[in-house]
PDB file of C-alpha atoms and ligand atoms in Angstrom:
ATOM      1  CA  UNK A   1     115.092 -27.610 191.364  1.00 78.00           C
ATOM      2  CA  UNK A   2     114.622 -25.613 194.459  1.00 93.00           C
ATOM      3  CA  UNK A   3     112.064 -26.999 196.769  1.00 98.00           C
ATOM      4  CA  UNK A   4     109.948 -26.027 200.003  1.00 98.00           C
ATOM      5  CA  UNK A   5     110.316 -28.240 202.878  1.00 98.00           C
ATOM      6  CA  UNK A   6     108.737 -28.480 206.344  1.00 99.00           C
ATOM      7  CA  UNK A   7     110.619 -30.308 209.060  1.00 99.00           C
ATOM      8  CA  UNK A   8     109.072 -30.887 212.402  1.00 99.00           C
ATOM      9  CA  UNK A   9     111.391 -30.788 215.362  1.00 98.00           C
ATOM     10  CA  UNK A  10     114.206 -28.951 213.349  1.00 99.00           C
ATOM     11  CA  UNK A  11     115.765 -26.753 216.123  1.00 98.00           C
ATOM     12  CA  UNK A  12     118.268 -29.549 217.403  1.00 98.00           C
ATOM     13  CA  UNK A  13     119.445 -33.135 216.335  1.00 98.00           C
ATOM     14  CA  UNK A  14     118.661 -34.959 213.367  1.00 99.00           C
ATOM     15  CA  UNK A  15     115.887 -32.246 212.169  1.00 99.00           C
ATOM     16  CA  UNK A  16     118.458 -29.524 212.312  1.00 99.00           C
ATOM     17  CA  UNK A  17     120.921 -31.650 210.442  1.00 99.00           C
ATOM     18  CA  UNK A  18     118.249 -32.322 207.621  1.00 99.00           C
ATOM     19  CA  UNK A  19     117.385 -28.484 207.516  1.00 99.00           C
ATOM     20  CA  UNK A  20     120.911 -27.447 207.280  1.00 99.00           C
ATOM     21  CA  UNK A  21     121.598 -29.998 204.484  1.00 99.00           C
ATOM     22  CA  UNK A  22     118.330 -28.983 202.576  1.00 99.00           C
ATOM     23  CA  UNK A  23     119.647 -25.381 203.080  1.00 98.00           C
ATOM     24  CA  UNK A  24     122.918 -26.267 201.175  1.00 98.00           C
ATOM     25  CA  UNK A  25     120.853 -27.489 198.241  1.00 98.00           C
ATOM     26  CA  UNK A  26     119.288 -23.967 198.263  1.00 98.00           C
ATOM     27  CA  UNK A  27     116.013 -25.311 199.507  1.00 98.00           C
ATOM     28  CA  UNK A  28     113.381 -23.083 201.754  1.00 99.00           C
ATOM     29  CA  UNK A  29     112.980 -24.495 205.109  1.00 99.00           C
ATOM     30  CA  UNK A  30     110.131 -24.310 207.775  1.00 99.00           C
ATOM     31  CA  UNK A  31     112.113 -24.965 210.968  1.00 99.00           C
ATOM     32  CA  UNK A  32     109.507 -26.298 213.482  1.00 99.00           C
ATOM     33  CA  UNK A  33     110.300 -26.496 217.042  1.00 98.00           C
ATOM     34  CA  UNK A  34     108.449 -27.137 220.444  1.00 98.00           C
ATOM     35  CA  UNK A  35     110.178 -24.800 223.086  1.00 98.00           C
ATOM     36  CA  UNK A  36     113.548 -23.894 222.358  1.00 98.00           C
ATOM     37  CA  UNK A  37     113.373 -20.791 220.424  1.00 98.00           C
ATOM     38  CA  UNK A  38     117.111 -20.004 220.553  1.00 98.00           C
ATOM     39  CA  UNK A  39     117.986 -23.453 219.035  1.00 98.00           C
ATOM     40  CA  UNK A  40     115.394 -22.736 216.305  1.00 98.00           C
ATOM     41  CA  UNK A  41     116.945 -19.535 215.409  1.00 98.00           C
ATOM     42  CA  UNK A  42     120.355 -20.771 215.435  1.00 98.00           C
ATOM     43  CA  UNK A  43     119.068 -23.363 212.779  1.00 99.00           C
ATOM     44  CA  UNK A  44     117.507 -20.748 210.708  1.00 99.00           C
ATOM     45  CA  UNK A  45     120.743 -18.808 210.599  1.00 99.00           C
ATOM     46  CA  UNK A  46     122.752 -22.158 209.856  1.00 99.00           C
ATOM     47  CA  UNK A  47     120.294 -22.801 206.911  1.00 99.00           C
ATOM     48  CA  UNK A  48     120.604 -19.214 205.421  1.00 98.00           C
ATOM     49  CA  UNK A  49     124.757 -19.665 205.875  1.00 98.00           C
ATOM     50  CA  UNK A  50     124.643 -22.960 203.586  1.00 98.00           C
ATOM     51  CA  UNK A  51     122.604 -21.042 201.190  1.00 98.00           C
ATOM     52  CA  UNK A  52     119.138 -21.654 201.680  1.00 98.00           C
ATOM     53  CA  UNK A  53     116.047 -19.915 203.243  1.00 98.00           C
ATOM     54  CA  UNK A  54     114.407 -20.423 206.550  1.00 99.00           C
ATOM     55  CA  UNK A  55     111.878 -19.375 209.080  1.00 99.00           C
ATOM     56  CA  UNK A  56     111.463 -20.901 212.382  1.00 99.00           C
ATOM     57  CA  UNK A  57     107.735 -21.899 213.355  1.00 99.00           C
ATOM     58  CA  UNK A  58     106.822 -22.521 217.042  1.00 98.00           C
ATOM     59  CA  UNK A  59     104.342 -25.377 217.390  1.00 98.00           C
ATOM     60  CA  UNK A  60     103.569 -28.699 219.394  1.00 98.00           C
ATOM     61  CA  UNK A  61     102.942 -31.402 217.014  1.00 98.00           C
ATOM     62  CA  UNK A  62     100.414 -32.926 219.436  1.00 97.00           C
ATOM     63  CA  UNK A  63      98.422 -29.836 218.887  1.00 98.00           C
ATOM     64  CA  UNK A  64      96.377 -30.252 215.395  1.00 98.00           C
ATOM     65  CA  UNK A  65      95.751 -26.463 215.125  1.00 98.00           C
ATOM     66  CA  UNK A  66      99.527 -25.755 215.505  1.00 98.00           C
ATOM     67  CA  UNK A  67     100.179 -28.360 212.808  1.00 98.00           C
ATOM     68  CA  UNK A  68      97.861 -26.768 210.490  1.00 98.00           C
ATOM     69  CA  UNK A  69      99.234 -23.174 211.396  1.00 98.00           C
ATOM     70  CA  UNK A  70     102.959 -24.569 210.653  1.00 98.00           C
ATOM     71  CA  UNK A  71     102.040 -25.802 207.241  1.00 98.00           C
ATOM     72  CA  UNK A  72     100.343 -22.356 206.525  1.00 98.00           C
ATOM     73  CA  UNK A  73     103.432 -20.419 207.775  1.00 98.00           C
ATOM     74  CA  UNK A  74     105.518 -22.422 205.478  1.00 98.00           C
ATOM     75  CA  UNK A  75     103.463 -21.852 202.399  1.00 98.00           C
ATOM     76  CA  UNK A  76     102.931 -18.236 203.296  1.00 98.00           C
ATOM     77  CA  UNK A  77     106.781 -17.833 203.351  1.00 98.00           C
ATOM     78  CA  UNK A  78     108.011 -19.829 200.521  1.00 98.00           C
ATOM     79  CA  UNK A  79     104.915 -21.210 198.373  1.00 97.00           C
ATOM     80  CA  UNK A  80     103.438 -24.572 197.967  1.00 97.00           C
ATOM     81  CA  UNK A  81     105.209 -27.511 200.090  1.00 98.00           C
ATOM     82  CA  UNK A  82     107.394 -30.139 198.129  1.00 98.00           C
ATOM     83  CA  UNK A  83     108.352 -32.036 201.006  1.00 98.00           C
ATOM     84  CA  UNK A  84     107.670 -32.834 204.611  1.00 99.00           C
ATOM     85  CA  UNK A  85     109.954 -34.426 207.260  1.00 99.00           C
ATOM     86  CA  UNK A  86     107.797 -35.954 210.369  1.00 98.00           C
ATOM     87  CA  UNK A  87     110.873 -35.689 212.392  1.00 98.00           C
ATOM     88  CA  UNK A  88     109.577 -34.502 215.978  1.00 98.00           C
ATOM     89  CA  UNK A  89     109.597 -37.240 218.692  1.00 98.00           C
ATOM     90  CA  UNK A  90     110.477 -37.914 222.341  1.00 98.00           C
ATOM     91  CA  UNK A  91     111.553 -40.638 224.683  1.00 98.00           C
ATOM     92  CA  UNK A  92     110.925 -41.166 228.430  1.00 97.00           C
ATOM     93  CA  UNK A  93     113.299 -42.367 230.899  1.00 97.00           C
ATOM     94  CA  UNK A  94     113.972 -46.214 230.723  1.00 96.00           C
ATOM     95  CA  UNK A  95     111.385 -48.219 232.167  1.00 97.00           C
ATOM     96  CA  UNK A  96     109.578 -51.624 232.342  1.00 98.00           C
ATOM     97  CA  UNK A  97     106.064 -51.606 230.711  1.00 98.00           C
ATOM     98  CA  UNK A  98     104.884 -52.602 234.220  1.00 98.00           C
ATOM     99  CA  UNK A  99     106.061 -49.619 235.831  1.00 98.00           C
ATOM    100  CA  UNK A 100     104.871 -46.942 233.241  1.00 98.00           C
ATOM    101  CA  UNK A 101     101.983 -44.701 233.890  1.00 98.00           C
ATOM    102  CA  UNK A 102      99.287 -43.640 231.617  1.00 98.00           C
ATOM    103  CA  UNK A 103     100.423 -40.063 231.471  1.00 98.00           C
ATOM    104  CA  UNK A 104     103.806 -40.928 230.192  1.00 98.00           C
ATOM    105  CA  UNK A 105     102.358 -43.375 227.361  1.00 98.00           C
ATOM    106  CA  UNK A 106      99.788 -40.871 226.336  1.00 98.00           C
ATOM    107  CA  UNK A 107     102.262 -38.305 225.769  1.00 98.00           C
ATOM    108  CA  UNK A 108     104.571 -40.618 223.752  1.00 98.00           C
ATOM    109  CA  UNK A 109     101.797 -41.784 221.807  1.00 98.00           C
ATOM    110  CA  UNK A 110     100.436 -38.180 221.234  1.00 98.00           C
ATOM    111  CA  UNK A 111     103.718 -36.810 219.878  1.00 98.00           C
ATOM    112  CA  UNK A 112     105.161 -39.787 218.181  1.00 98.00           C
ATOM    113  CA  UNK A 113     102.057 -41.325 216.719  1.00 98.00           C
ATOM    114  CA  UNK A 114      99.020 -38.840 216.439  1.00 98.00           C
ATOM    115  CA  UNK A 115     101.278 -35.903 215.684  1.00 98.00           C
ATOM    116  CA  UNK A 116     103.008 -37.866 212.987  1.00 98.00           C
ATOM    117  CA  UNK A 117      99.693 -39.018 211.650  1.00 98.00           C
ATOM    118  CA  UNK A 118      98.424 -35.341 211.460  1.00 98.00           C
ATOM    119  CA  UNK A 119     101.376 -34.118 209.825  1.00 98.00           C
ATOM    120  CA  UNK A 120     101.207 -36.743 207.267  1.00 99.00           C
ATOM    121  CA  UNK A 121      97.557 -36.176 206.973  1.00 98.00           C
ATOM    122  CA  UNK A 122      98.256 -32.453 206.181  1.00 98.00           C
ATOM    123  CA  UNK A 123     100.897 -33.188 203.845  1.00 98.00           C
ATOM    124  CA  UNK A 124      98.522 -35.537 201.790  1.00 98.00           C
ATOM    125  CA  UNK A 125      96.304 -32.607 201.757  1.00 98.00           C
ATOM    126  CA  UNK A 126      98.788 -30.114 200.348  1.00 98.00           C
ATOM    127  CA  UNK A 127     100.814 -32.329 198.187  1.00 98.00           C
ATOM    128  CA  UNK A 128      98.339 -34.709 196.354  1.00 98.00           C
ATOM    129  CA  UNK A 129      97.923 -33.830 192.813  1.00 98.00           C
ATOM    130  CA  UNK A 130      94.122 -34.335 192.888  1.00 98.00           C
ATOM    131  CA  UNK A 131      94.008 -31.762 195.577  1.00 97.00           C
ATOM    132  CA  UNK A 132      95.725 -29.280 193.674  1.00 95.00           C
ATOM    133  CA  UNK A 133      99.367 -29.958 195.139  1.00 96.00           C
ATOM    134  CA  UNK A 134     102.431 -30.446 192.950  1.00 94.00           C
ATOM    135  CA  UNK A 135     103.086 -34.001 194.309  1.00 98.00           C
ATOM    136  CA  UNK A 136     106.184 -34.393 196.804  1.00 98.00           C
ATOM    137  CA  UNK A 137     108.243 -36.519 199.372  1.00 99.00           C
ATOM    138  CA  UNK A 138     107.008 -37.269 202.997  1.00 99.00           C
ATOM    139  CA  UNK A 139     110.002 -38.897 205.131  1.00 99.00           C
ATOM    140  CA  UNK A 140     108.800 -40.184 208.515  1.00 99.00           C
ATOM    141  CA  UNK A 141     111.498 -40.458 211.008  1.00 99.00           C
ATOM    142  CA  UNK A 142     111.124 -43.876 212.757  1.00 99.00           C
ATOM    143  CA  UNK A 143     113.576 -45.967 214.748  1.00 98.00           C
ATOM    144  CA  UNK A 144     115.539 -49.079 214.698  1.00 98.00           C
ATOM    145  CA  UNK A 145     113.500 -49.569 218.052  1.00 98.00           C
ATOM    146  CA  UNK A 146     110.338 -50.352 215.799  1.00 98.00           C
ATOM    147  CA  UNK A 147     112.084 -53.771 214.964  1.00 98.00           C
ATOM    148  CA  UNK A 148     114.037 -54.278 218.317  1.00 98.00           C
ATOM    149  CA  UNK A 149     111.263 -53.829 220.577  1.00 98.00           C
ATOM    150  CA  UNK A 150     112.886 -51.498 223.153  1.00 98.00           C
ATOM    151  CA  UNK A 151     112.605 -54.106 226.080  1.00 98.00           C
ATOM    152  CA  UNK A 152     113.122 -52.835 229.554  1.00 96.00           C
ATOM    153  CA  UNK A 153     113.834 -49.250 228.069  1.00 95.00           C
ATOM    154  CA  UNK A 154     110.813 -47.912 226.407  1.00 97.00           C
ATOM    155  CA  UNK A 155     108.382 -50.519 224.739  1.00 98.00           C
ATOM    156  CA  UNK A 156     106.003 -47.529 224.423  1.00 98.00           C
ATOM    157  CA  UNK A 157     108.324 -45.518 222.088  1.00 98.00           C
ATOM    158  CA  UNK A 158     109.191 -48.671 220.125  1.00 98.00           C
ATOM    159  CA  UNK A 159     105.588 -49.339 219.496  1.00 98.00           C
ATOM    160  CA  UNK A 160     105.286 -45.600 218.526  1.00 98.00           C
ATOM    161  CA  UNK A 161     107.703 -46.175 216.023  1.00 99.00           C
ATOM    162  CA  UNK A 162     106.266 -49.359 214.739  1.00 98.00           C
ATOM    163  CA  UNK A 163     103.243 -47.184 214.054  1.00 99.00           C
ATOM    164  CA  UNK A 164     105.194 -44.976 211.913  1.00 98.00           C
ATOM    165  CA  UNK A 165     106.405 -47.813 210.093  1.00 99.00           C
ATOM    166  CA  UNK A 166     103.025 -49.016 209.315  1.00 98.00           C
ATOM    167  CA  UNK A 167     101.700 -45.556 208.182  1.00 99.00           C
ATOM    168  CA  UNK A 168     104.530 -45.486 205.844  1.00 99.00           C
ATOM    169  CA  UNK A 169     103.785 -48.621 204.114  1.00 98.00           C
ATOM    170  CA  UNK A 170     100.064 -47.604 203.961  1.00 98.00           C
ATOM    171  CA  UNK A 171     100.350 -44.048 202.807  1.00 99.00           C
ATOM    172  CA  UNK A 172     102.996 -44.799 200.217  1.00 99.00           C
ATOM    173  CA  UNK A 173     100.264 -46.924 198.555  1.00 98.00           C
ATOM    174  CA  UNK A 174      97.425 -44.398 199.183  1.00 98.00           C
ATOM    175  CA  UNK A 175      99.617 -41.574 197.634  1.00 98.00           C
ATOM    176  CA  UNK A 176     101.340 -43.470 194.773  1.00 98.00           C
ATOM    177  CA  UNK A 177      99.198 -41.981 192.053  1.00 98.00           C
ATOM    178  CA  UNK A 178      99.076 -38.540 193.874  1.00 98.00           C
ATOM    179  CA  UNK A 179     102.747 -37.939 193.057  1.00 98.00           C
ATOM    180  CA  UNK A 180     103.612 -38.247 196.629  1.00 99.00           C
ATOM    181  CA  UNK A 181     106.228 -40.677 197.813  1.00 99.00           C
ATOM    182  CA  UNK A 182     106.271 -41.649 201.477  1.00 99.00           C
ATOM    183  CA  UNK A 183     109.296 -43.193 202.989  1.00 99.00           C
ATOM    184  CA  UNK A 184     110.763 -43.885 206.593  1.00 99.00           C
ATOM    185  CA  UNK A 185     114.258 -43.647 207.953  1.00 98.00           C
ATOM    186  CA  UNK A 186     115.087 -45.810 211.146  1.00 98.00           C
ATOM    187  CA  UNK A 187     118.073 -44.438 212.703  1.00 98.00           C
ATOM    188  CA  UNK A 188     119.956 -46.395 215.260  1.00 98.00           C
ATOM    189  CA  UNK A 189     122.201 -44.814 218.005  1.00 98.00           C
ATOM    190  CA  UNK A 190     122.657 -41.408 217.068  1.00 98.00           C
ATOM    191  CA  UNK A 191     124.514 -38.714 218.948  1.00 98.00           C
ATOM    192  CA  UNK A 192     121.739 -36.049 219.766  1.00 97.00           C
ATOM    193  CA  UNK A 193     120.259 -34.513 222.950  1.00 96.00           C
ATOM    194  CA  UNK A 194     117.378 -37.247 222.956  1.00 96.00           C
ATOM    195  CA  UNK A 195     119.466 -39.538 224.811  1.00 95.00           C
ATOM    196  CA  UNK A 196     119.986 -37.123 227.785  1.00 95.00           C
ATOM    197  CA  UNK A 197     116.153 -36.336 227.782  1.00 93.00           C
ATOM    198  CA  UNK A 198     115.523 -40.101 228.257  1.00 92.00           C
ATOM    199  CA  UNK A 199     118.114 -40.105 231.269  1.00 93.00           C
ATOM    200  CA  UNK A 200     121.263 -41.354 229.566  1.00 94.00           C
ATOM    201  CA  UNK A 201     123.258 -38.732 227.909  1.00 95.00           C
ATOM    202  CA  UNK A 202     126.173 -41.310 226.885  1.00 96.00           C
ATOM    203  CA  UNK A 203     123.730 -44.026 225.728  1.00 96.00           C
ATOM    204  CA  UNK A 204     124.763 -43.630 221.964  1.00 96.00           C
ATOM    205  CA  UNK A 205     128.491 -43.617 222.768  1.00 95.00           C
ATOM    206  CA  UNK A 206     128.113 -46.551 225.339  1.00 95.00           C
ATOM    207  CA  UNK A 207     126.022 -48.766 222.956  1.00 96.00           C
ATOM    208  CA  UNK A 208     127.475 -47.588 219.640  1.00 96.00           C
ATOM    209  CA  UNK A 209     130.604 -49.607 220.125  1.00 96.00           C
ATOM    210  CA  UNK A 210     128.513 -52.481 220.121  1.00 96.00           C
ATOM    211  CA  UNK A 211     127.123 -52.161 216.559  1.00 97.00           C
ATOM    212  CA  UNK A 212     128.662 -53.573 213.756  1.00 98.00           C
ATOM    213  CA  UNK A 213     130.043 -50.227 212.395  1.00 98.00           C
ATOM    214  CA  UNK A 214     131.693 -50.001 215.785  1.00 98.00           C
ATOM    215  CA  UNK A 215     130.450 -46.451 216.707  1.00 98.00           C
ATOM    216  CA  UNK A 216     127.304 -44.426 217.087  1.00 98.00           C
ATOM    217  CA  UNK A 217     125.991 -42.429 213.999  1.00 98.00           C
ATOM    218  CA  UNK A 218     125.921 -38.590 213.672  1.00 98.00           C
ATOM    219  CA  UNK A 219     122.905 -36.530 212.967  1.00 98.00           C
ATOM    220  CA  UNK A 220     124.466 -35.498 209.690  1.00 98.00           C
ATOM    221  CA  UNK A 221     124.545 -38.924 208.533  1.00 98.00           C
ATOM    222  CA  UNK A 222     120.811 -39.532 208.931  1.00 99.00           C
ATOM    223  CA  UNK A 223     120.220 -36.079 207.653  1.00 99.00           C
ATOM    224  CA  UNK A 224     122.056 -37.047 204.454  1.00 98.00           C
ATOM    225  CA  UNK A 225     119.578 -40.020 204.137  1.00 98.00           C
ATOM    226  CA  UNK A 226     116.558 -37.526 204.745  1.00 99.00           C
ATOM    227  CA  UNK A 227     117.619 -34.924 201.830  1.00 98.00           C
ATOM    228  CA  UNK A 228     118.153 -37.879 199.690  1.00 98.00           C
ATOM    229  CA  UNK A 229     114.706 -39.137 200.161  1.00 99.00           C
ATOM    230  CA  UNK A 230     113.091 -35.624 199.676  1.00 98.00           C
ATOM    231  CA  UNK A 231     115.269 -35.113 196.439  1.00 98.00           C
ATOM    232  CA  UNK A 232     114.250 -36.284 193.106  1.00 98.00           C
ATOM    233  CA  UNK A 233     117.312 -38.536 193.231  1.00 98.00           C
ATOM    234  CA  UNK A 234     115.059 -41.041 195.049  1.00 98.00           C
ATOM    235  CA  UNK A 235     112.292 -40.557 192.583  1.00 98.00           C
ATOM    236  CA  UNK A 236     111.402 -44.341 192.214  1.00 98.00           C
ATOM    237  CA  UNK A 237     111.784 -44.979 196.251  1.00 99.00           C
ATOM    238  CA  UNK A 238     108.440 -45.244 198.104  1.00 99.00           C
ATOM    239  CA  UNK A 239     107.101 -47.360 200.717  1.00 99.00           C
ATOM    240  CA  UNK A 240     110.814 -47.956 202.048  1.00 99.00           C
ATOM    241  CA  UNK A 241     111.817 -48.279 205.485  1.00 98.00           C
ATOM    242  CA  UNK A 242     115.533 -47.286 205.212  1.00 98.00           C
ATOM    243  CA  UNK A 243     117.824 -48.364 208.279  1.00 98.00           C
ATOM    244  CA  UNK A 244     120.558 -45.975 209.040  1.00 98.00           C
ATOM    245  CA  UNK A 245     121.867 -47.863 211.980  1.00 98.00           C
ATOM    246  CA  UNK A 246     125.518 -49.031 211.449  1.00 98.00           C
ATOM    247  CA  UNK A 247     124.182 -52.503 211.028  1.00 98.00           C
ATOM    248  CA  UNK A 248     122.394 -52.652 214.269  1.00 96.00           C
TER     249      UNK A 248
HETATM  250  P1  NAP B   1     116.467 -34.508 219.893  1.00 97.89           P
HETATM  251  O1  NAP B   1     117.859 -34.027 219.914  1.00 97.89           O
HETATM  252  O2  NAP B   1     115.790 -34.460 221.294  1.00 97.89           O
HETATM  253  O3  NAP B   1     115.470 -33.104 219.197  1.00 97.89           O
HETATM  254  C1  NAP B   1     114.306 -33.164 219.390  1.00 97.89           C
HETATM  255  C2  NAP B   1     113.811 -32.158 218.289  1.00 97.89           C
HETATM  256  O4  NAP B   1     112.321 -32.359 218.328  1.00 97.89           O
HETATM  257  C3  NAP B   1     113.978 -30.837 218.981  1.00 97.89           C
HETATM  258  O5  NAP B   1     114.129 -30.004 217.780  1.00 97.89           O
HETATM  259  C4  NAP B   1     112.594 -30.475 219.684  1.00 97.89           C
HETATM  260  O6  NAP B   1     112.305 -29.090 219.613  1.00 97.89           O
HETATM  261  C5  NAP B   1     111.569 -31.254 218.705  1.00 97.89           C
HETATM  262  N1  NAP B   1     110.261 -31.476 219.511  1.00 97.89           N
HETATM  263  C6  NAP B   1     110.022 -32.453 220.520  1.00 97.89           C
HETATM  264  N2  NAP B   1     108.806 -32.486 220.948  1.00 97.89           N
HETATM  265  C7  NAP B   1     108.192 -31.859 219.884  1.00 97.89           C
HETATM  266  C8  NAP B   1     106.721 -31.646 219.798  1.00 97.89           C
HETATM  267  N3  NAP B   1     105.825 -32.019 220.571  1.00 97.89           N
HETATM  268  N4  NAP B   1     106.509 -30.942 218.686  1.00 97.89           N
HETATM  269  C9  NAP B   1     107.283 -30.280 217.872  1.00 97.89           C
HETATM  270  N5  NAP B   1     108.793 -30.366 218.086  1.00 97.89           N
HETATM  271  C10 NAP B   1     109.086 -31.122 219.062  1.00 97.89           C
HETATM  272  O7  NAP B   1     115.844 -35.735 218.971  1.00 97.89           O
HETATM  273  P2  NAP B   1     116.524 -36.417 217.817  1.00 97.89           P
HETATM  274  O8  NAP B   1     117.542 -37.319 218.360  1.00 97.89           O
HETATM  275  O9  NAP B   1     117.121 -35.496 216.711  1.00 97.89           O
HETATM  276  O10 NAP B   1     115.395 -37.168 217.305  1.00 97.89           O
HETATM  277  C11 NAP B   1     114.747 -36.751 216.212  1.00 97.89           C
HETATM  278  C12 NAP B   1     113.796 -38.071 215.670  1.00 97.89           C
HETATM  279  O11 NAP B   1     114.841 -39.080 215.396  1.00 97.89           O
HETATM  280  C13 NAP B   1     112.779 -38.442 216.586  1.00 97.89           C
HETATM  281  O12 NAP B   1     111.703 -38.908 216.028  1.00 97.89           O
HETATM  282  C14 NAP B   1     113.307 -39.804 217.510  1.00 97.89           C
HETATM  283  O13 NAP B   1     112.791 -40.448 217.905  1.00 97.89           O
HETATM  284  C15 NAP B   1     114.110 -40.310 216.144  1.00 97.89           C
HETATM  285  N6  NAP B   1     115.412 -41.172 216.433  1.00 97.89           N
HETATM  286  C16 NAP B   1     116.415 -40.686 217.172  1.00 97.89           C
HETATM  287  C17 NAP B   1     117.351 -41.754 217.319  1.00 97.89           C
HETATM  288  C18 NAP B   1     118.637 -41.285 217.927  1.00 97.89           C
HETATM  289  O14 NAP B   1     119.448 -41.895 218.489  1.00 97.89           O
HETATM  290  N7  NAP B   1     118.946 -39.821 218.321  1.00 97.89           N
HETATM  291  C19 NAP B   1     117.328 -43.094 217.006  1.00 97.89           C
HETATM  292  C20 NAP B   1     116.181 -43.383 216.431  1.00 97.89           C
HETATM  293  C21 NAP B   1     115.269 -42.389 216.289  1.00 97.89           C
HETATM  294  P3  NAP B   1     112.915 -28.279 220.893  1.00 97.89           P
HETATM  295  O15 NAP B   1     114.367 -27.717 220.597  1.00 97.89           O
HETATM  296  O16 NAP B   1     111.982 -26.825 221.080  1.00 97.89           O
HETATM  297  O17 NAP B   1     112.773 -29.095 222.138  1.00 97.89           O
END
């Protein structure tokens, strides 16, 4: 069945891979991005080349009005939403908590936690059967950091992902009878631009060899799991925290 999906932070990395893999299933995708319009346009073209439909939607997930607008834009283009991927997220350069300032921590929690909660709220409003929705699937992109803690690098980021795990557990129970499944993916060391934004471009390569599988993961390996959770093939899976971390 064809689906309408909104993916936050889909211009690059894991979100981009999920978008293209959704396109390969013939689905329609709202490709949200924060600032890199060229990357978002490239993702849209890749989704279309894969066989799906897509539009690029600018909007910062720390802005409530922008979130509502990105859901509206997706539904205006393609009809009612069947799935949402809460993927947009950031890290900051490695630091001990003792050296972190409030501006950094506020930004991490505004985007990674409040942004994800507001997207989840909007997904609940639009997909819940008692509110006129047709059910659906919400996939929250957490991190292995939620269980590892991020010591010495980013305990703020790790905590923000812990909140995503808890959101997943609670909302899955809240929406089970609404036809909405809620799951989280916890990626490990995945080769994307996020490590450069944290000041260590080769972080996934360097640490990836220490994982049981012996290498970093790819964005496509995470995207496959996301698309499976969006699909009807995972119809009895909800409240799950799925590690895609090479055994780390
Ligand atoms: P990435 O390559 O840095 O891409 C980040 C994406 O999010 C971009 O599309 C970016 O848009 C968008 N974005 C950033 N801030 C945003 C905001 N405020 N509003 C809307 N979109 C925003 O990151 P990634 O590695 O794919 O990470 C995706 C998710 O996976 C994140 O939640 C991250 O925490 C999680 N994760 C990643 C890893 C890993 O090793 N890569 C591991 C565990 C968890 P622009 O292109 O416009 O900047």
